Short mmCIF file of C-alpha atoms in Angstrom, two decimals:
data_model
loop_
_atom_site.label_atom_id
_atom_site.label_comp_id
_atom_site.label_asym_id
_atom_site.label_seq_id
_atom_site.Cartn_x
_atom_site.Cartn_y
_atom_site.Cartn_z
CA UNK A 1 56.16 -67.65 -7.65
CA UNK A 2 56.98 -65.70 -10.71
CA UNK A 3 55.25 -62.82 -9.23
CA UNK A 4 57.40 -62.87 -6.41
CA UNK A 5 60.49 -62.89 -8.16
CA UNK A 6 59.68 -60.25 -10.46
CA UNK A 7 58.96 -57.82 -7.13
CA UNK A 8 62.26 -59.23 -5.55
CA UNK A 9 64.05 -58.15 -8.80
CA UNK A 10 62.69 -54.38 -8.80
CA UNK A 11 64.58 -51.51 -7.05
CA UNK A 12 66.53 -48.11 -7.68
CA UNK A 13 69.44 -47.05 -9.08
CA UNK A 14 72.16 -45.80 -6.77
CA UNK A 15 73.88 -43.57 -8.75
CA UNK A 16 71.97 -41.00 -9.90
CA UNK A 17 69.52 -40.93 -6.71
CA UNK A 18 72.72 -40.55 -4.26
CA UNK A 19 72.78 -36.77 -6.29
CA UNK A 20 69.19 -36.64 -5.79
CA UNK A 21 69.77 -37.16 -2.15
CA UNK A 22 72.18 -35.21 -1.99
CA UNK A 23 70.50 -32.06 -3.51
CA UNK A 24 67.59 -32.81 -1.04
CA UNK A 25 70.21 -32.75 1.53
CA UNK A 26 71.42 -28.59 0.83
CA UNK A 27 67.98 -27.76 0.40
CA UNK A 28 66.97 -29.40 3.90
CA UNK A 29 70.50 -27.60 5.37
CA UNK A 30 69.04 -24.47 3.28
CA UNK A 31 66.22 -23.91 5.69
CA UNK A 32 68.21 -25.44 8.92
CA UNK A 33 70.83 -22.31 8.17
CA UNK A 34 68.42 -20.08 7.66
CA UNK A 35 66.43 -20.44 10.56
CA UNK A 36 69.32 -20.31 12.50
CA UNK A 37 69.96 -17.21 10.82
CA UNK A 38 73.10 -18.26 9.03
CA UNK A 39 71.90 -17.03 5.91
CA UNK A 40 75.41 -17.09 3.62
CA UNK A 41 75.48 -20.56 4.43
CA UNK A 42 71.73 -20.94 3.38
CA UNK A 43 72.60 -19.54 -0.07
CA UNK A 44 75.59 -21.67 -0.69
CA UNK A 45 73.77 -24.79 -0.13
CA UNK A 46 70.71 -24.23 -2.52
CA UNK A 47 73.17 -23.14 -5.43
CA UNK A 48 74.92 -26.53 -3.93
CA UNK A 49 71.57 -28.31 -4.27
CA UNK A 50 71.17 -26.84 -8.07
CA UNK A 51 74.37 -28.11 -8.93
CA UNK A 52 73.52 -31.49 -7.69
CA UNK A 53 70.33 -31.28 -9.41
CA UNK A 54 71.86 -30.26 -12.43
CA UNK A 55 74.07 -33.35 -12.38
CA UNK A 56 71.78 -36.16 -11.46
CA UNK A 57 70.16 -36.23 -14.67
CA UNK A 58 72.64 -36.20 -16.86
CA UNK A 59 74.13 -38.59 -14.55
CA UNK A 60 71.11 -41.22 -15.28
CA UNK A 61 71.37 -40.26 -19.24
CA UNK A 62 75.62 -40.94 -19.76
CA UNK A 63 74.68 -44.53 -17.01
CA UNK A 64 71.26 -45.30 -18.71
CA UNK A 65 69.83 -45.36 -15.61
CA UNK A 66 66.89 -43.04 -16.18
CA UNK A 67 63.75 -44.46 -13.89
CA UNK A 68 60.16 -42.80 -13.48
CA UNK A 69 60.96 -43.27 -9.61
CA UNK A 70 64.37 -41.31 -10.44
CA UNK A 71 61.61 -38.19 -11.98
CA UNK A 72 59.27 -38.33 -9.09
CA UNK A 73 62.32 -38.69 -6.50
CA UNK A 74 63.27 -35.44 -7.94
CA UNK A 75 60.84 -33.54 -8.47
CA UNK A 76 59.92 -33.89 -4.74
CA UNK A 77 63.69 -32.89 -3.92
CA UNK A 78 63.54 -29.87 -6.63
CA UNK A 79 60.36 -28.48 -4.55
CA UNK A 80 62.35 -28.86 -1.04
CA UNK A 81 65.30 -27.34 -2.14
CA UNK A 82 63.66 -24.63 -4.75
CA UNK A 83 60.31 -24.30 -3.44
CA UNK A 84 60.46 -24.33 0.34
CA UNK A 85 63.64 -23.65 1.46
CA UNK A 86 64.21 -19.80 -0.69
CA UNK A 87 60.45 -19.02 0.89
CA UNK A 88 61.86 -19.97 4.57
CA UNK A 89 65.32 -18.01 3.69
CA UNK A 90 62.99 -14.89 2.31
CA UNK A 91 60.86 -15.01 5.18
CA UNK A 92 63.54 -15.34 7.72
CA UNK A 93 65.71 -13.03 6.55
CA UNK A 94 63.44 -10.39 5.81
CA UNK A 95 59.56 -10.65 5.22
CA UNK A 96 59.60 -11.74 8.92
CA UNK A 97 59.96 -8.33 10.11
CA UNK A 98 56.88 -6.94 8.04
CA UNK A 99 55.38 -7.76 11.31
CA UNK A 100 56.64 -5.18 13.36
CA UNK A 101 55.26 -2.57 11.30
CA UNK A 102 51.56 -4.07 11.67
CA UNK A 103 50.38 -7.58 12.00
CA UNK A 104 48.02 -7.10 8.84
CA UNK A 105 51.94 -6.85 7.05
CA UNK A 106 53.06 -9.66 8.67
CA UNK A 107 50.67 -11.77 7.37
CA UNK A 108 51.22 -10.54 4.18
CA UNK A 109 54.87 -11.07 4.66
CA UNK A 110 54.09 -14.77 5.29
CA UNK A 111 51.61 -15.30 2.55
CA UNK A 112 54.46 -13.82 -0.33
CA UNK A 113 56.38 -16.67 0.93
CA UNK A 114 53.58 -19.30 0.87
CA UNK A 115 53.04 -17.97 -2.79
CA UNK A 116 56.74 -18.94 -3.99
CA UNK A 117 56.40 -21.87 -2.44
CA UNK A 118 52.87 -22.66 -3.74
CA UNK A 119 53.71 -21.52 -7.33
CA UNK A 120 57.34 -24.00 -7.16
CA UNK A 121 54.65 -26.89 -6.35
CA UNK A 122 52.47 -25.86 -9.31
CA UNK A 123 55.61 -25.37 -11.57
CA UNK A 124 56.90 -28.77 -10.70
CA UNK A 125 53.60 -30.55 -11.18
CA UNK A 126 52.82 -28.52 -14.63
CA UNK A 127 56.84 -29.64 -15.55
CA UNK A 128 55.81 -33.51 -14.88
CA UNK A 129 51.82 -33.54 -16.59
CA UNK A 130 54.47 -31.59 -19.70
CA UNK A 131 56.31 -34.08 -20.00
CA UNK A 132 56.86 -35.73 -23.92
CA UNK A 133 54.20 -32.87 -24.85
CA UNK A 134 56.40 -29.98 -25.27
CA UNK A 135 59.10 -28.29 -27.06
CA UNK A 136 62.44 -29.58 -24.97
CA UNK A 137 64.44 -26.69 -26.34
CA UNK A 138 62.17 -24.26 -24.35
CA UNK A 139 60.77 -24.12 -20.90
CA UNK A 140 57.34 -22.63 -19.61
CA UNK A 141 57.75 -20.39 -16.72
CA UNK A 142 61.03 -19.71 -14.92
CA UNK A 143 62.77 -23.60 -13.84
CA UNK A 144 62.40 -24.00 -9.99
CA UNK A 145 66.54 -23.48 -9.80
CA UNK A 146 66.53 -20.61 -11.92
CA UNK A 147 64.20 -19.18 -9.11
CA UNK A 148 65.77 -20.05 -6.30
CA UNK A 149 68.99 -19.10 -7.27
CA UNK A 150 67.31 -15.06 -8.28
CA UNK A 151 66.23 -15.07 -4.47
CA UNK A 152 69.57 -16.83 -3.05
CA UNK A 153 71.78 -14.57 -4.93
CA UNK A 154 70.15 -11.37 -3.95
CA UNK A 155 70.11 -12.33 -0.43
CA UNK A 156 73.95 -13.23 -0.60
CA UNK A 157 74.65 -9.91 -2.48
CA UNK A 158 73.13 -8.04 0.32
CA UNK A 159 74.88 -9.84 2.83
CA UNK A 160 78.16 -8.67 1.11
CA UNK A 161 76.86 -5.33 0.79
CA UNK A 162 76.08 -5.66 4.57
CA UNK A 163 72.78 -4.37 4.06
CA UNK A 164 70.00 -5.89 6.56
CA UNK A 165 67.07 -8.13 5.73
CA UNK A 166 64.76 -5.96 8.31
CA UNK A 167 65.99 -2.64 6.13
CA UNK A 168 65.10 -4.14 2.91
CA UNK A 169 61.48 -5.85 3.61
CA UNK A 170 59.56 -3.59 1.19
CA UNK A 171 62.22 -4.91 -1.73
CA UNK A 172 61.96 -8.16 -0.70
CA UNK A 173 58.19 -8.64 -0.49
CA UNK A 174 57.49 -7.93 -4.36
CA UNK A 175 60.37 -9.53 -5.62
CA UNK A 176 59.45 -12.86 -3.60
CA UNK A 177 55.99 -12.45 -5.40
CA UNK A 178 57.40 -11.80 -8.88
CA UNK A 179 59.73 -14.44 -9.34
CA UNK A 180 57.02 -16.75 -7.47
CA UNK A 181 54.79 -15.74 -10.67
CA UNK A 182 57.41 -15.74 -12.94
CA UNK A 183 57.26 -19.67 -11.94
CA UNK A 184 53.71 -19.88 -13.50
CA UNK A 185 53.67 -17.68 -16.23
CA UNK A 186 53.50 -18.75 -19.99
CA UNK A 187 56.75 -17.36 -20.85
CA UNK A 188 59.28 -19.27 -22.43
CA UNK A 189 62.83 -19.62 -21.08
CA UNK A 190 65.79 -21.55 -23.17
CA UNK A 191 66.85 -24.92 -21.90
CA UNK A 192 69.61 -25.42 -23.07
CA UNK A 193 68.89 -29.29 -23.11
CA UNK A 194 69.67 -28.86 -26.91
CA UNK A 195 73.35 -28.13 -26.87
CA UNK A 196 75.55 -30.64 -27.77
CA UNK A 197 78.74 -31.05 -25.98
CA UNK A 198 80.34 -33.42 -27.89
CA UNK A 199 81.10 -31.46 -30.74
CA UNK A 200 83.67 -29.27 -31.40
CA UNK A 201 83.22 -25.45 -29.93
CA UNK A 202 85.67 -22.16 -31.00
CA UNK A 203 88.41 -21.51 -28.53
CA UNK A 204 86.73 -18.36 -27.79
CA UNK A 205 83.99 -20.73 -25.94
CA UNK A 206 86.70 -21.74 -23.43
CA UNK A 207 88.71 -18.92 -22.97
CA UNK A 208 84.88 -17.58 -22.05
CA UNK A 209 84.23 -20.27 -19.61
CA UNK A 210 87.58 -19.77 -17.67
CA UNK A 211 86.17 -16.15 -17.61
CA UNK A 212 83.59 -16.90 -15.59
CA UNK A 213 85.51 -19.33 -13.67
CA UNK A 214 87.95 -16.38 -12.52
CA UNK A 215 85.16 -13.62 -12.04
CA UNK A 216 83.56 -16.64 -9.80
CA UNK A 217 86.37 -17.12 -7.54
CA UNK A 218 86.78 -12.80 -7.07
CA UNK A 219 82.98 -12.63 -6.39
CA UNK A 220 80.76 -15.42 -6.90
CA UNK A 221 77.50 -13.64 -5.21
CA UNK A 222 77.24 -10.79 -7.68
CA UNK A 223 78.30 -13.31 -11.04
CA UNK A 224 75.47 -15.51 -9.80
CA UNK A 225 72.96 -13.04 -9.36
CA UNK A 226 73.82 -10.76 -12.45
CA UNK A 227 73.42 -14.09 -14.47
CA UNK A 228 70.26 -15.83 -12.91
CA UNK A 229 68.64 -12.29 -12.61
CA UNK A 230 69.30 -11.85 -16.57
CA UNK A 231 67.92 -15.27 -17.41
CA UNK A 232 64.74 -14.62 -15.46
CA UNK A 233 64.42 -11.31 -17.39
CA UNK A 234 65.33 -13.27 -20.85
CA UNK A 235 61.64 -14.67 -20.54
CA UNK A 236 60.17 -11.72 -21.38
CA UNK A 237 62.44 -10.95 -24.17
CA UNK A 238 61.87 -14.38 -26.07
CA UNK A 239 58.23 -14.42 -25.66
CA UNK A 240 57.93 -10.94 -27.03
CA UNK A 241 60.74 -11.86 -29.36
CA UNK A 242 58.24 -15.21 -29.93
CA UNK A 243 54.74 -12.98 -30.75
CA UNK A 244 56.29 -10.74 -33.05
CA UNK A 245 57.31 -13.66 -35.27
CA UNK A 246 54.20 -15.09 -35.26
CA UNK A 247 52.23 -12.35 -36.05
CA UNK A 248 54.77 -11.45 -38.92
CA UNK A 249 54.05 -14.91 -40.33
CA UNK A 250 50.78 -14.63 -40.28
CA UNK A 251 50.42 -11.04 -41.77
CA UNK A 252 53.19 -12.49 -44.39
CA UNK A 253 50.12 -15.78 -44.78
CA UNK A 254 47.38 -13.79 -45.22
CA UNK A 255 49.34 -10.83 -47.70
CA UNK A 256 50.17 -13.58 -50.04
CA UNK A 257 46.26 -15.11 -49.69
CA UNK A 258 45.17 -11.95 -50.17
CA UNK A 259 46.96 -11.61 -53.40
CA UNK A 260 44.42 -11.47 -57.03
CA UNK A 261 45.91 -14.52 -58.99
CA UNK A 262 46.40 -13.83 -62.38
CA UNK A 263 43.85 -16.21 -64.72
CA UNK A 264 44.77 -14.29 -68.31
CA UNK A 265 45.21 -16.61 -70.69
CA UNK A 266 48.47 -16.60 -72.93
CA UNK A 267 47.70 -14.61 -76.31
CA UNK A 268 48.63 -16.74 -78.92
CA UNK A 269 51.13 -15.64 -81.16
#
């Protein structure tokens, strides 16, 4: 009987999976538009979809409503909207027409895709084994969003530039393959899960966030992709940034070991 009850009294919170859903909603919509070759609309709802993901956690932190069904909910939702759907809006929009050069480039077009997508799964599932392990101020590999959002912004800066996806297949092919490795690579990308926002910031901080409100509204496209294209750059930067340090501790370790210690006795006066 107690078994029963104890079963009866187990479910999920609302709150913080209706953002889940929702997320998993755009990025469904995502491939939807871009299959039907409405590709701005594509790129507005996976930045919609990282905005909900960005939200739900910190939604389930301020209600205390954090839940390992709530992780695994959205990690599954993360590799719909950030896995899948940029490798359908890459492929639709452009790699797709690697095939009427030859079918050997077609396939290839295809399989660039299937590598984003593949190395989003492996990011995701690396993310959740990491989990407690690691160093929450840093992340390894560029975040699923971050990704997506590199490959949704270009795509929307093109589409304002009118360019066309079938002109642009040989730019699109290796950049689908480099941020789809940049998703598994060892470098280390800032989190910023360790700012506080509860303390007190310089008014310089806000007059820089209405900034980028303003430059959003005049051309949201080219802010986004300047900014997500920079942070997926920034990985290289810190972890070279990240060597150099070590190895100029350990030369500094092993100068000072190195060092003949001085075993003279005091003269005596």
């Amino acid at each position: 009987m107690t078994k029963l009850n104890t079963a009866k009294k187990k479910g999920i919170y609302l709150l913080p999976n209706l953002f889940t859903t929702g997320a998993l909603f755009s990025g469904y919509y995502a491939m939807i538009a871009a299959i039907a070759e409405k590709y701005e609309m594509a790129c507005l709802s996976i930045f919609i979809a990282a905005l909900l993901d960005a939200l739900d956690g910190r939604v389930a932190r301020l209600t205390n409503t954090q839940s390992e069904f709530g992780e695994q909910y959205d990690s599954l939702s993360d590799l719909v909207s950030f896995g899948i759907a940029p490798s359908v809006l890459m492929f639709n929009w452009s790699l797709i027409y690697l095939g009427d050069i030859h079918p050997v480039l077609g396939k290839i077009g295809w399989l660039a895709a299937f590598i984003y997508a593949v190395s989003a799964a492996l990011r995701l599932a690396r993310f959740n084994t990491q989990i407690g392990t690691i160093d929450k101020a840093y992340f390894q590999g560029l975040p699923s969003p971050a990704a997506a959002a590199v490959l949704a912004s270009f795509v929307w800066v093109c589409l304002d530039l009118d360019l066309v996806g079938s002109d642009l297949r040989f730019v699109a092919l290796p950049l689908t393959i480099i941020v789809g490795l940049l998703l598994v690579s060892r470098l280390r990308y800032y989190s910023f899960k360790t700012i506080n926002f509860k303390e007190n910031v310089s008014f310089v901080w806000v007059l820089l966030l209405v900034l980028v409100f303003v430059l959003l509204t005049i051309k949201m496209q080219w802010v986004l992709f300047v900014t997500f294209t920079a942070y997926a750059i920034s990985g290289f930067i810190m972890t070279v940034h990240n060597v150099r340090k070590k190895r100029q501790k350990k030369r500094t370790k092993n100068t000072s070991k190195s060092k003949p210690k001085d075993n003279k006795k005091p003269k005596l006066p």
